[in-house]
Amino acid sequence: MTEIYDVTIIGGGPAGLYAAFYAGLRNMKTKIIEFQSELGGKVRLFPEKKIWDIGGQPPITGDAFIKQLIEQGLTFHPTVHVETKVERIVDQLDGTFHIETNKGTHMSRSVIVAVGGGIIQPQKLQVAGVPKEDVQNMHYVVREFEQFRDQVVLISGGGNTAVDWANELHGIAKEIHVVYRGENLSAHEAQVEQVMKHATVHTQTHITQVHANENTNCIENVTIEQAAGEKIISVDHMIVSHGFDLDQTLQYDVSIPLERIDHAIASTATGKTDMPGIFVAGDIAKYEGKVNLLVGCFQDAVNAVNGAKLHIEPTASHVAMVSSHNDRVQKRMAVEARKNEKSLV
Ligand SMILES: Cc1cc2nc3c(=O)[nH]c(=O)nc-3n(C[C@H](O)[C@H](O)[C@H](O)COP(=O)(O)OP(=O)(O)OC[C@H]3O[C@@H](n4cnc5c(N)ncnc54)[C@H](O)[C@@H]3O)c2cc1C
């Protein structure tokens, strides 16, 4: 028999992870289900970018922020399923929801939907010669700039992300080529102005083929096509920034009425949806005043968890004790203190 959880959080991004932490504070049996192989949500798309706008947090890279977020989110040991896609949610009409995934069904007394804009995957380069397997020097997300030091880098794409990467690599890479099919780069004007100064920008240009070395499994040359004809560029690395595919196929049974506003789910400012027992948090939530930023995720998560707690336990207090007065935090602090004492002996 599948175990029934108090709350199941769909999506292991910032909203889902903070909800898991807060549900732990509220002593709820908690599960997170995440499609990707790693937690962190779309912050994983900008690991090197500095985030400046989180209250009380000095500027921090996406990567470092995710590490902290995961550590906090797993404080109370929620059950975590990664590489699991939630496909459908069904109201069992007996106080539980069935959460159907590609790997089986989970049961929960309440659900927090924290799926952001859906499952995001970078759009793959589709031209002749791209090996089926992942190639070491072809990147869809830039995780670390140092690997490009003194290297020739070709960036395919002309939007904000492509141009940001080209600018970030200035002074690190030996040579930067930006290849874009449009007439003008479509990034912010100031960034475009900057990139034009230090990179070789090939507009109205298509990549027609990449040439990988079978032994090293690395891309060595890229064929581009311009009005003037074909040209081959030798590269050490290639970065593809063609935007993202979004999978928003998560379904809700007909017994679950949820009002949609574009891709988002209409809710109250406290994360309640039209379906008792189902709450929303983070970018998927839409209400007047909703802030689609990390800070917005945290307040949403607290409200959604409090709603879920009251749904399954109507006499519970409306909010958790502040963390310094919270039983579970106190116990946790006592454990940490004992560990520190032992390590000092
Ligand atoms: C390029 C970029 C830069 C940004 N910069 C900043 C910034 O500087 N400051 C700031 O505050 N905010 C920034 N943001 C916004 C911030 O990243 C989002 O507000 C935040 O990530 C939203 O968190 P979330 O948990 O709601 O959704 P997400 O981060 O999107 O996480 C949702 C998770 O749900 C999973 N999921 C979706 N569907 C399913 C399913 N069916 N089954 C299982 N799992 C599923 C996804 O795989 C994903 O991991 C930026 C966003 C982008 C794209």
mmCIF file of C-alpha atoms and ligand atoms in Angstrom:
data_model
loop_
_atom_site.group_PDB
_atom_site.id
_atom_site.type_symbol
_atom_site.label_atom_id
_atom_site.label_comp_id
_atom_site.label_asym_id
_atom_site.label_seq_id
_atom_site.Cartn_x
_atom_site.Cartn_y
_atom_site.Cartn_z
ATOM 1 C CA MET A 1 0.000 0.000 0.000
ATOM 2 C CA THR A 2 1.408 3.411 -1.001
ATOM 3 C CA GLU A 3 2.092 5.645 1.991
ATOM 4 C CA ILE A 4 -0.127 8.702 2.300
ATOM 5 C CA TYR A 5 1.724 11.995 2.765
ATOM 6 C CA ASP A 6 0.341 15.108 4.444
ATOM 7 C CA VAL A 7 1.598 17.259 1.600
ATOM 8 C CA THR A 8 3.157 16.499 -1.751
ATOM 9 C CA ILE A 9 5.002 19.312 -3.461
ATOM 10 C CA ILE A 10 5.211 19.126 -7.231
ATOM 11 C CA GLY A 11 8.374 20.871 -8.408
ATOM 12 C CA GLY A 12 11.704 21.125 -6.637
ATOM 13 C CA GLY A 13 12.505 24.727 -7.566
ATOM 14 C CA PRO A 14 12.836 27.616 -5.087
ATOM 15 C CA ALA A 15 9.117 27.618 -4.200
ATOM 16 C CA GLY A 16 8.968 23.836 -3.777
ATOM 17 C CA LEU A 17 12.144 23.651 -1.719
ATOM 18 C CA TYR A 18 11.129 26.436 0.623
ATOM 19 C CA ALA A 19 7.680 24.861 0.957
ATOM 20 C CA ALA A 20 9.384 21.597 1.970
ATOM 21 C CA PHE A 21 11.353 23.428 4.651
ATOM 22 C CA TYR A 22 8.308 25.213 5.991
ATOM 23 C CA ALA A 23 6.181 22.043 5.902
ATOM 24 C CA GLY A 24 8.923 20.476 8.014
ATOM 25 C CA LEU A 25 8.581 23.323 10.506
ATOM 26 C CA ARG A 26 4.878 22.507 10.629
ATOM 27 C CA ASN A 27 5.607 18.844 11.282
ATOM 28 C CA MET A 28 4.040 17.611 8.077
ATOM 29 C CA LYS A 29 4.967 14.384 6.333
ATOM 30 C CA THR A 30 6.307 15.869 3.147
ATOM 31 C CA LYS A 31 7.264 14.685 -0.311
ATOM 32 C CA ILE A 32 8.806 16.552 -3.261
ATOM 33 C CA ILE A 33 8.448 15.266 -6.821
ATOM 34 C CA GLU A 34 10.762 16.807 -9.443
ATOM 35 C CA PHE A 35 11.154 16.006 -13.130
ATOM 36 C CA GLN A 36 14.812 16.990 -13.475
ATOM 37 C CA SER A 37 17.623 14.890 -12.072
ATOM 38 C CA GLU A 38 18.575 17.723 -9.706
ATOM 39 C CA LEU A 39 16.630 20.075 -7.478
ATOM 40 C CA GLY A 40 16.847 23.855 -7.931
ATOM 41 C CA GLY A 41 14.319 24.698 -10.639
ATOM 42 C CA LYS A 42 15.116 27.233 -13.298
ATOM 43 C CA VAL A 43 17.879 28.810 -11.246
ATOM 44 C CA ARG A 44 19.882 25.906 -12.729
ATOM 45 C CA LEU A 45 19.671 27.757 -16.031
ATOM 46 C CA PHE A 46 21.809 30.614 -14.714
ATOM 47 C CA PRO A 47 24.393 29.031 -12.399
ATOM 48 C CA GLU A 48 27.048 31.709 -13.020
ATOM 49 C CA LYS A 49 24.744 34.713 -12.921
ATOM 50 C CA LYS A 50 24.862 36.835 -9.770
ATOM 51 C CA ILE A 51 21.510 37.270 -8.055
ATOM 52 C CA TRP A 52 21.285 40.639 -6.318
ATOM 53 C CA ASP A 53 17.699 40.937 -5.245
ATOM 54 C CA ILE A 54 17.139 38.469 -2.416
ATOM 55 C CA GLY A 55 16.502 40.219 0.912
ATOM 56 C CA GLY A 56 19.370 39.889 3.372
ATOM 57 C CA GLN A 57 21.461 37.922 0.913
ATOM 58 C CA PRO A 58 24.538 39.603 -0.566
ATOM 59 C CA PRO A 59 24.947 39.008 -4.328
ATOM 60 C CA ILE A 60 25.247 35.279 -4.896
ATOM 61 C CA THR A 61 25.653 33.080 -7.973
ATOM 62 C CA GLY A 62 22.723 30.924 -9.020
ATOM 63 C CA ASP A 63 24.777 27.833 -8.313
ATOM 64 C CA ALA A 64 25.693 28.834 -4.758
ATOM 65 C CA PHE A 65 22.140 29.928 -4.076
ATOM 66 C CA ILE A 66 20.741 26.559 -5.175
ATOM 67 C CA LYS A 67 23.127 24.756 -2.831
ATOM 68 C CA GLN A 68 21.839 26.805 0.107
ATOM 69 C CA LEU A 69 18.247 26.412 -0.968
ATOM 70 C CA ILE A 70 18.571 22.633 -1.190
ATOM 71 C CA GLU A 71 20.313 22.388 2.166
ATOM 72 C CA GLN A 72 17.509 24.356 3.793
ATOM 73 C CA GLY A 73 14.768 22.563 1.860
ATOM 74 C CA LEU A 74 16.002 19.172 3.028
ATOM 75 C CA THR A 75 16.444 20.203 6.698
ATOM 76 C CA PHE A 76 13.554 18.032 7.903
ATOM 77 C CA HIS A 77 14.266 15.157 5.509
ATOM 78 C CA PRO A 78 11.319 15.234 3.142
ATOM 79 C CA THR A 79 11.011 12.284 0.771
ATOM 80 C CA VAL A 80 12.382 13.348 -2.616
ATOM 81 C CA HIS A 81 11.697 11.772 -5.999
ATOM 82 C CA VAL A 82 13.731 13.209 -8.868
ATOM 83 C CA GLU A 83 13.541 12.251 -12.556
ATOM 84 C CA THR A 84 9.828 11.815 -12.023
ATOM 85 C CA LYS A 85 7.252 13.611 -14.111
ATOM 86 C CA VAL A 86 3.859 14.302 -12.586
ATOM 87 C CA GLU A 87 1.331 13.683 -15.327
ATOM 88 C CA ARG A 88 -2.042 13.955 -13.664
ATOM 89 C CA ILE A 89 -3.674 14.760 -10.338
ATOM 90 C CA VAL A 90 -6.910 13.038 -9.384
ATOM 91 C CA ASP A 91 -9.204 13.795 -6.444
ATOM 92 C CA GLN A 92 -10.085 10.466 -4.843
ATOM 93 C CA LEU A 93 -13.065 12.054 -3.037
ATOM 94 C CA ASP A 94 -11.955 10.364 0.209
ATOM 95 C CA GLY A 95 -9.685 13.179 1.447
ATOM 96 C CA THR A 96 -6.735 12.101 -0.670
ATOM 97 C CA PHE A 97 -5.295 12.973 -4.038
ATOM 98 C CA HIS A 98 -3.664 10.531 -6.385
ATOM 99 C CA ILE A 99 -0.613 12.004 -8.076
ATOM 100 C CA GLU A 100 0.061 9.990 -11.194
ATOM 101 C CA THR A 101 3.622 10.070 -12.493
ATOM 102 C CA ASN A 102 5.584 8.315 -15.220
ATOM 103 C CA LYS A 103 6.890 6.026 -12.459
ATOM 104 C CA GLY A 104 3.743 5.235 -10.485
ATOM 105 C CA THR A 105 1.117 6.838 -8.283
ATOM 106 C CA HIS A 106 1.662 8.802 -5.065
ATOM 107 C CA MET A 107 -0.993 9.541 -2.441
ATOM 108 C CA SER A 108 -1.325 12.738 -0.509
ATOM 109 C CA ARG A 109 -3.829 14.564 1.671
ATOM 110 C CA SER A 110 -2.879 17.905 0.146
ATOM 111 C CA VAL A 111 -0.872 19.081 -2.841
ATOM 112 C CA ILE A 112 1.265 22.156 -3.444
ATOM 113 C CA VAL A 113 1.764 22.808 -7.147
ATOM 114 C CA ALA A 114 5.119 24.607 -7.515
ATOM 115 C CA VAL A 115 5.906 23.814 -11.135
ATOM 116 C CA GLY A 116 6.937 27.313 -12.265
ATOM 117 C CA GLY A 117 6.301 27.684 -15.976
ATOM 118 C CA GLY A 118 6.525 23.905 -16.450
ATOM 119 C CA ILE A 119 9.382 21.618 -17.350
ATOM 120 C CA ILE A 120 12.039 23.665 -19.100
ATOM 121 C CA GLN A 121 14.548 22.104 -21.448
ATOM 122 C CA PRO A 122 17.007 24.014 -23.652
ATOM 123 C CA GLN A 123 16.189 23.740 -27.355
ATOM 124 C CA LYS A 124 18.713 21.440 -28.974
ATOM 125 C CA LEU A 125 20.749 22.373 -32.032
ATOM 126 C CA GLN A 126 19.335 20.433 -34.932
ATOM 127 C CA VAL A 127 21.797 20.441 -37.808
ATOM 128 C CA ALA A 128 23.837 17.788 -39.556
ATOM 129 C CA GLY A 129 26.670 16.286 -37.562
ATOM 130 C CA VAL A 130 25.360 16.856 -34.012
ATOM 131 C CA PRO A 131 26.175 13.602 -32.202
ATOM 132 C CA LYS A 132 23.267 11.828 -30.486
ATOM 133 C CA GLU A 133 25.167 11.585 -27.220
ATOM 134 C CA ASP A 134 26.035 14.658 -25.152
ATOM 135 C CA VAL A 135 29.224 16.246 -26.412
ATOM 136 C CA GLN A 136 31.776 17.537 -23.924
ATOM 137 C CA ASN A 137 32.361 20.901 -25.582
ATOM 138 C CA MET A 138 28.810 21.693 -26.704
ATOM 139 C CA HIS A 139 26.966 23.541 -23.943
ATOM 140 C CA TYR A 140 23.308 24.472 -23.537
ATOM 141 C CA VAL A 141 23.856 26.024 -20.106
ATOM 142 C CA VAL A 142 27.085 27.670 -19.012
ATOM 143 C CA ARG A 143 28.055 26.293 -15.618
ATOM 144 C CA GLU A 144 31.537 27.666 -15.266
ATOM 145 C CA PHE A 145 33.386 30.363 -17.236
ATOM 146 C CA GLU A 146 36.944 29.242 -16.466
ATOM 147 C CA GLN A 147 36.697 26.274 -18.847
ATOM 148 C CA PHE A 148 36.630 28.803 -21.700
ATOM 149 C CA ARG A 149 39.891 30.535 -20.735
ATOM 150 C CA ASP A 150 42.035 31.176 -23.840
ATOM 151 C CA GLN A 151 39.650 29.131 -25.971
ATOM 152 C CA VAL A 152 37.812 29.853 -29.219
ATOM 153 C CA VAL A 153 34.094 29.879 -28.413
ATOM 154 C CA LEU A 154 31.234 29.987 -30.902
ATOM 155 C CA ILE A 155 27.865 31.061 -29.511
ATOM 156 C CA SER A 156 24.762 30.242 -31.526
ATOM 157 C CA GLY A 157 21.874 32.621 -30.810
ATOM 158 C CA GLY A 158 21.262 36.358 -30.649
ATOM 159 C CA GLY A 159 18.949 36.875 -27.675
ATOM 160 C CA ASN A 160 19.714 38.230 -24.209
ATOM 161 C CA THR A 161 21.219 35.028 -22.845
ATOM 162 C CA ALA A 162 23.506 34.459 -25.846
ATOM 163 C CA VAL A 163 24.710 38.048 -25.764
ATOM 164 C CA ASP A 164 25.134 38.025 -21.956
ATOM 165 C CA TRP A 165 27.343 34.944 -22.231
ATOM 166 C CA ALA A 166 29.363 36.540 -25.027
ATOM 167 C CA ASN A 167 29.931 39.601 -22.830
ATOM 168 C CA GLU A 168 30.764 37.564 -19.723
ATOM 169 C CA LEU A 169 33.384 35.659 -21.715
ATOM 170 C CA HIS A 170 35.142 38.846 -22.805
ATOM 171 C CA GLY A 171 38.616 38.782 -21.275
ATOM 172 C CA ILE A 172 38.363 35.047 -20.624
ATOM 173 C CA ALA A 173 37.949 33.442 -24.066
ATOM 174 C CA LYS A 174 40.606 33.967 -26.726
ATOM 175 C CA GLU A 175 38.083 34.510 -29.511
ATOM 176 C CA ILE A 176 34.288 34.772 -29.444
ATOM 177 C CA HIS A 177 32.005 34.250 -32.441
ATOM 178 C CA VAL A 178 28.298 34.973 -32.194
ATOM 179 C CA VAL A 179 26.234 33.376 -34.953
ATOM 180 C CA TYR A 180 22.660 34.582 -35.420
ATOM 181 C CA ARG A 181 20.159 34.041 -38.209
ATOM 182 C CA GLY A 182 18.418 37.418 -37.744
ATOM 183 C CA GLU A 183 19.470 40.738 -39.140
ATOM 184 C CA ASN A 184 20.182 42.322 -35.736
ATOM 185 C CA LEU A 185 20.929 40.762 -32.356
ATOM 186 C CA SER A 186 17.726 40.882 -30.338
ATOM 187 C CA ALA A 187 19.289 41.473 -26.901
ATOM 188 C CA HIS A 188 19.220 44.705 -24.863
ATOM 189 C CA GLU A 189 20.810 47.581 -26.750
ATOM 190 C CA ALA A 190 23.602 48.253 -24.234
ATOM 191 C CA GLN A 191 24.626 44.583 -24.209
ATOM 192 C CA VAL A 192 24.581 44.455 -28.022
ATOM 193 C CA GLU A 193 26.756 47.570 -28.196
ATOM 194 C CA GLN A 194 29.239 45.947 -25.838
ATOM 195 C CA VAL A 195 29.373 42.620 -27.670
ATOM 196 C CA MET A 196 29.941 44.293 -31.032
ATOM 197 C CA LYS A 197 33.177 45.747 -29.614
ATOM 198 C CA HIS A 198 34.875 42.503 -28.670
ATOM 199 C CA ALA A 199 33.236 39.572 -30.470
ATOM 200 C CA THR A 200 32.978 38.609 -34.120
ATOM 201 C CA VAL A 201 29.269 38.810 -34.782
ATOM 202 C CA HIS A 202 27.900 36.902 -37.793
ATOM 203 C CA THR A 203 24.287 37.972 -38.411
ATOM 204 C CA GLN A 204 21.974 36.594 -41.125
ATOM 205 C CA THR A 205 24.008 33.453 -40.755
ATOM 206 C CA HIS A 206 22.947 29.832 -40.303
ATOM 207 C CA ILE A 207 24.900 26.949 -38.873
ATOM 208 C CA THR A 208 24.561 24.161 -41.420
ATOM 209 C CA GLN A 209 26.805 21.499 -39.957
ATOM 210 C CA VAL A 210 29.021 20.678 -36.995
ATOM 211 C CA HIS A 211 31.968 18.345 -37.264
ATOM 212 C CA ALA A 212 32.765 16.215 -34.233
ATOM 213 C CA ASN A 213 35.947 14.232 -33.733
ATOM 214 C CA GLU A 214 34.801 10.642 -33.205
ATOM 215 C CA ASN A 215 37.726 9.797 -30.955
ATOM 216 C CA THR A 216 37.529 12.759 -28.591
ATOM 217 C CA ASN A 217 33.753 13.218 -28.879
ATOM 218 C CA CYS A 218 34.328 16.964 -29.275
ATOM 219 C CA ILE A 219 33.088 19.461 -31.853
ATOM 220 C CA GLU A 220 36.087 20.757 -33.808
ATOM 221 C CA ASN A 221 34.602 22.742 -36.697
ATOM 222 C CA VAL A 222 31.341 24.507 -37.433
ATOM 223 C CA THR A 223 30.127 25.260 -40.955
ATOM 224 C CA ILE A 224 28.190 28.510 -41.278
ATOM 225 C CA GLU A 225 26.290 29.804 -44.286
ATOM 226 C CA GLN A 226 26.026 33.491 -45.142
ATOM 227 C CA ALA A 227 24.957 35.425 -48.216
ATOM 228 C CA ALA A 228 28.614 35.404 -49.284
ATOM 229 C CA GLY A 229 28.768 31.600 -49.074
ATOM 230 C CA GLU A 230 29.911 28.897 -46.668
ATOM 231 C CA LYS A 231 32.663 29.248 -44.123
ATOM 232 C CA ILE A 232 34.201 26.858 -41.590
ATOM 233 C CA ILE A 233 35.149 28.086 -38.113
ATOM 234 C CA SER A 234 37.444 25.980 -35.914
ATOM 235 C CA VAL A 235 36.212 25.992 -32.330
ATOM 236 C CA ASP A 236 37.232 24.748 -28.901
ATOM 237 C CA HIS A 237 33.728 25.167 -27.458
ATOM 238 C CA MET A 238 30.261 25.807 -28.743
ATOM 239 C CA ILE A 239 27.424 27.338 -26.722
ATOM 240 C CA VAL A 240 23.882 26.956 -28.021
ATOM 241 C CA SER A 241 21.352 29.483 -26.769
ATOM 242 C CA HIS A 242 18.181 28.974 -28.792
ATOM 243 C CA GLY A 243 15.674 29.395 -26.007
ATOM 244 C CA PHE A 244 13.737 26.708 -24.235
ATOM 245 C CA ASP A 245 11.046 24.133 -24.809
ATOM 246 C CA LEU A 246 8.313 24.191 -22.210
ATOM 247 C CA ASP A 247 6.356 21.122 -21.206
ATOM 248 C CA GLN A 248 3.132 22.171 -19.508
ATOM 249 C CA THR A 249 1.268 18.912 -19.971
ATOM 250 C CA LEU A 250 0.484 18.350 -16.288
ATOM 251 C CA GLN A 251 -3.204 17.402 -16.253
ATOM 252 C CA TYR A 252 -5.890 17.737 -13.600
ATOM 253 C CA ASP A 253 -8.816 15.366 -13.433
ATOM 254 C CA VAL A 254 -12.210 16.835 -14.388
ATOM 255 C CA SER A 255 -13.150 16.761 -10.710
ATOM 256 C CA ILE A 256 -10.445 19.378 -10.073
ATOM 257 C CA PRO A 257 -11.595 22.769 -11.324
ATOM 258 C CA LEU A 258 -8.644 25.126 -11.634
ATOM 259 C CA GLU A 259 -8.930 28.498 -13.288
ATOM 260 C CA ARG A 260 -6.037 29.158 -15.648
ATOM 261 C CA ILE A 261 -4.631 32.572 -16.513
ATOM 262 C CA ASP A 262 -2.400 31.841 -19.511
ATOM 263 C CA HIS A 263 -0.200 29.046 -18.205
ATOM 264 C CA ALA A 264 -0.558 30.098 -14.549
ATOM 265 C CA ILE A 265 -3.169 28.981 -12.021
ATOM 266 C CA ALA A 266 -5.466 31.599 -10.524
ATOM 267 C CA SER A 267 -5.216 31.668 -6.739
ATOM 268 C CA THR A 268 -5.793 33.882 -3.755
ATOM 269 C CA ALA A 269 -2.803 35.747 -2.361
ATOM 270 C CA THR A 270 -2.527 32.893 0.134
ATOM 271 C CA GLY A 271 -2.135 30.203 -2.511
ATOM 272 C CA LYS A 272 -5.669 28.803 -2.384
ATOM 273 C CA THR A 273 -7.028 27.562 -5.692
ATOM 274 C CA ASP A 274 -10.596 26.724 -6.671
ATOM 275 C CA MET A 275 -9.904 23.182 -5.441
ATOM 276 C CA PRO A 276 -9.765 22.676 -1.668
ATOM 277 C CA GLY A 277 -6.581 20.772 -0.835
ATOM 278 C CA ILE A 278 -4.624 22.022 -3.845
ATOM 279 C CA PHE A 279 -2.414 25.048 -3.306
ATOM 280 C CA VAL A 280 0.015 26.900 -5.543
ATOM 281 C CA ALA A 281 3.341 28.617 -4.879
ATOM 282 C CA GLY A 282 5.962 30.379 -6.987
ATOM 283 C CA ASP A 283 5.775 31.329 -10.642
ATOM 284 C CA ILE A 284 2.765 29.102 -11.371
ATOM 285 C CA ALA A 285 0.575 31.199 -9.019
ATOM 286 C CA LYS A 286 -1.325 34.193 -10.332
ATOM 287 C CA TYR A 287 -3.045 36.709 -8.084
ATOM 288 C CA GLU A 288 -3.129 40.447 -7.817
ATOM 289 C CA GLY A 289 0.280 41.606 -6.681
ATOM 290 C CA LYS A 290 2.073 38.338 -7.491
ATOM 291 C CA VAL A 291 5.848 38.874 -7.809
ATOM 292 C CA ASN A 292 7.567 36.461 -10.208
ATOM 293 C CA LEU A 293 10.861 36.597 -8.379
ATOM 294 C CA LEU A 294 12.632 34.405 -5.847
ATOM 295 C CA VAL A 295 11.401 36.539 -2.962
ATOM 296 C CA GLY A 296 7.834 35.983 -4.151
ATOM 297 C CA CYS A 297 8.384 32.215 -3.975
ATOM 298 C CA PHE A 298 9.127 32.279 -0.269
ATOM 299 C CA GLN A 299 5.993 34.073 0.860
ATOM 300 C CA ASP A 300 3.906 31.928 -1.499
ATOM 301 C CA ALA A 301 5.457 28.770 -0.049
ATOM 302 C CA VAL A 302 4.653 29.771 3.542
ATOM 303 C CA ASN A 303 1.050 30.579 2.646
ATOM 304 C CA ALA A 304 0.581 27.378 0.650
ATOM 305 C CA VAL A 305 1.952 25.233 3.482
ATOM 306 C CA ASN A 306 -0.225 26.973 6.066
ATOM 307 C CA GLY A 307 -3.233 26.368 3.793
ATOM 308 C CA ALA A 308 -2.311 22.705 3.389
ATOM 309 C CA LYS A 309 -1.830 22.296 7.136
ATOM 310 C CA LEU A 310 -5.258 23.752 7.899
ATOM 311 C CA HIS A 311 -6.822 21.680 5.134
ATOM 312 C CA ILE A 312 -5.728 18.434 6.742
ATOM 313 C CA GLU A 313 -5.928 19.661 10.343
ATOM 314 C CA PRO A 314 -8.555 22.438 10.617
ATOM 315 C CA THR A 315 -7.801 23.100 14.293
ATOM 316 C CA ALA A 316 -4.072 23.669 13.736
ATOM 317 C CA SER A 317 -2.720 27.160 14.316
ATOM 318 C CA HIS A 318 -2.852 29.340 11.239
ATOM 319 C CA VAL A 319 0.895 29.897 11.059
ATOM 320 C CA ALA A 320 3.995 28.145 12.404
ATOM 321 C CA MET A 321 5.834 29.522 15.422
ATOM 322 C CA VAL A 322 8.704 31.773 14.361
ATOM 323 C CA SER A 323 11.650 29.481 13.764
ATOM 324 C CA SER A 324 13.454 30.393 16.993
ATOM 325 C CA HIS A 325 10.422 29.233 19.023
ATOM 326 C CA ASN A 326 9.687 26.217 16.879
ATOM 327 C CA ASP A 327 9.955 22.757 18.513
ATOM 328 C CA ARG A 328 11.499 21.089 15.511
ATOM 329 C CA VAL A 329 14.096 23.826 15.118
ATOM 330 C CA GLN A 330 14.933 23.654 18.834
ATOM 331 C CA LYS A 331 15.448 19.880 18.574
ATOM 332 C CA ARG A 332 17.560 20.345 15.498
ATOM 333 C CA MET A 333 19.669 22.972 17.256
ATOM 334 C CA ALA A 334 20.190 20.619 20.203
ATOM 335 C CA VAL A 335 21.418 17.879 17.822
ATOM 336 C CA GLU A 336 23.789 20.334 16.104
ATOM 337 C CA ALA A 337 25.087 21.546 19.493
ATOM 338 C CA ARG A 338 25.789 17.935 20.607
ATOM 339 C CA LYS A 339 27.637 17.294 17.338
ATOM 340 C CA ASN A 340 29.767 20.418 17.848
ATOM 341 C CA GLU A 341 30.560 19.441 21.463
ATOM 342 C CA LYS A 342 31.734 16.001 20.293
ATOM 343 C CA SER A 343 33.916 17.479 17.576
ATOM 344 C CA LEU A 344 35.588 19.787 20.147
ATOM 345 C CA VAL A 345 36.489 16.911 22.523
HETATM 346 C C1 LIG B 1 17.279 33.797 -16.851
HETATM 347 C C2 LIG B 1 16.540 34.069 -15.561
HETATM 348 C C3 LIG B 1 17.109 34.921 -14.620
HETATM 349 C C4 LIG B 1 16.435 35.189 -13.429
HETATM 350 N N1 LIG B 1 16.999 36.034 -12.526
HETATM 351 C C5 LIG B 1 16.384 36.273 -11.346
HETATM 352 C C6 LIG B 1 16.974 37.140 -10.370
HETATM 353 O O1 LIG B 1 18.048 37.691 -10.573
HETATM 354 N N2 LIG B 1 16.288 37.333 -9.195
HETATM 355 C C7 LIG B 1 15.090 36.751 -8.930
HETATM 356 O O2 LIG B 1 14.552 36.942 -7.840
HETATM 357 N N3 LIG B 1 14.514 35.918 -9.839
HETATM 358 C C8 LIG B 1 15.120 35.675 -11.032
HETATM 359 N N4 LIG B 1 14.534 34.857 -11.950
HETATM 360 C C9 LIG B 1 13.185 34.293 -11.638
HETATM 361 C C10 LIG B 1 13.310 33.059 -10.727
HETATM 362 O O3 LIG B 1 14.241 32.147 -11.277
HETATM 363 C C11 LIG B 1 11.933 32.419 -10.620
HETATM 364 O O4 LIG B 1 11.027 33.360 -10.083
HETATM 365 C C12 LIG B 1 11.964 31.182 -9.719
HETATM 366 O O5 LIG B 1 12.881 30.226 -10.187
HETATM 367 C C13 LIG B 1 10.558 30.548 -9.650
HETATM 368 O O6 LIG B 1 10.650 29.411 -8.840
HETATM 369 P P1 LIG B 1 9.535 28.262 -8.895
HETATM 370 O O7 LIG B 1 9.950 27.263 -7.868
HETATM 371 O O8 LIG B 1 8.191 28.847 -8.861
HETATM 372 O O9 LIG B 1 9.671 27.628 -10.359
HETATM 373 P P2 LIG B 1 10.903 26.955 -11.085
HETATM 374 O O10 LIG B 1 12.194 27.539 -10.667
HETATM 375 O O11 LIG B 1 10.545 27.015 -12.529
HETATM 376 O O12 LIG B 1 10.847 25.438 -10.602
HETATM 377 C C14 LIG B 1 9.785 24.597 -10.969
HETATM 378 C C15 LIG B 1 10.260 23.147 -10.928
HETATM 379 O O13 LIG B 1 9.124 22.304 -11.183
HETATM 380 C C16 LIG B 1 9.540 21.225 -11.999
HETATM 381 N N5 LIG B 1 8.361 20.702 -12.717
HETATM 382 C C17 LIG B 1 7.584 21.359 -13.595
HETATM 383 N N6 LIG B 1 6.583 20.560 -14.044
HETATM 384 C C18 LIG B 1 6.754 19.369 -13.426
HETATM 385 C C19 LIG B 1 6.058 18.124 -13.495
HETATM 386 N N7 LIG B 1 4.988 17.968 -14.263
HETATM 387 N N8 LIG B 1 6.521 17.079 -12.738
HETATM 388 C C20 LIG B 1 7.626 17.227 -11.931
HETATM 389 N N9 LIG B 1 8.317 18.392 -11.844
HETATM 390 C C21 LIG B 1 7.896 19.442 -12.583
HETATM 391 C C22 LIG B 1 10.543 21.858 -12.946
HETATM 392 O O14 LIG B 1 11.397 20.867 -13.505
HETATM 393 C C23 LIG B 1 11.276 22.826 -12.012
HETATM 394 O O15 LIG B 1 12.415 22.227 -11.402
HETATM 395 C C24 LIG B 1 15.176 34.578 -13.161
HETATM 396 C C25 LIG B 1 14.597 33.707 -14.110
HETATM 397 C C26 LIG B 1 15.281 33.450 -15.289
HETATM 398 C C27 LIG B 1 14.652 32.513 -16.298
#
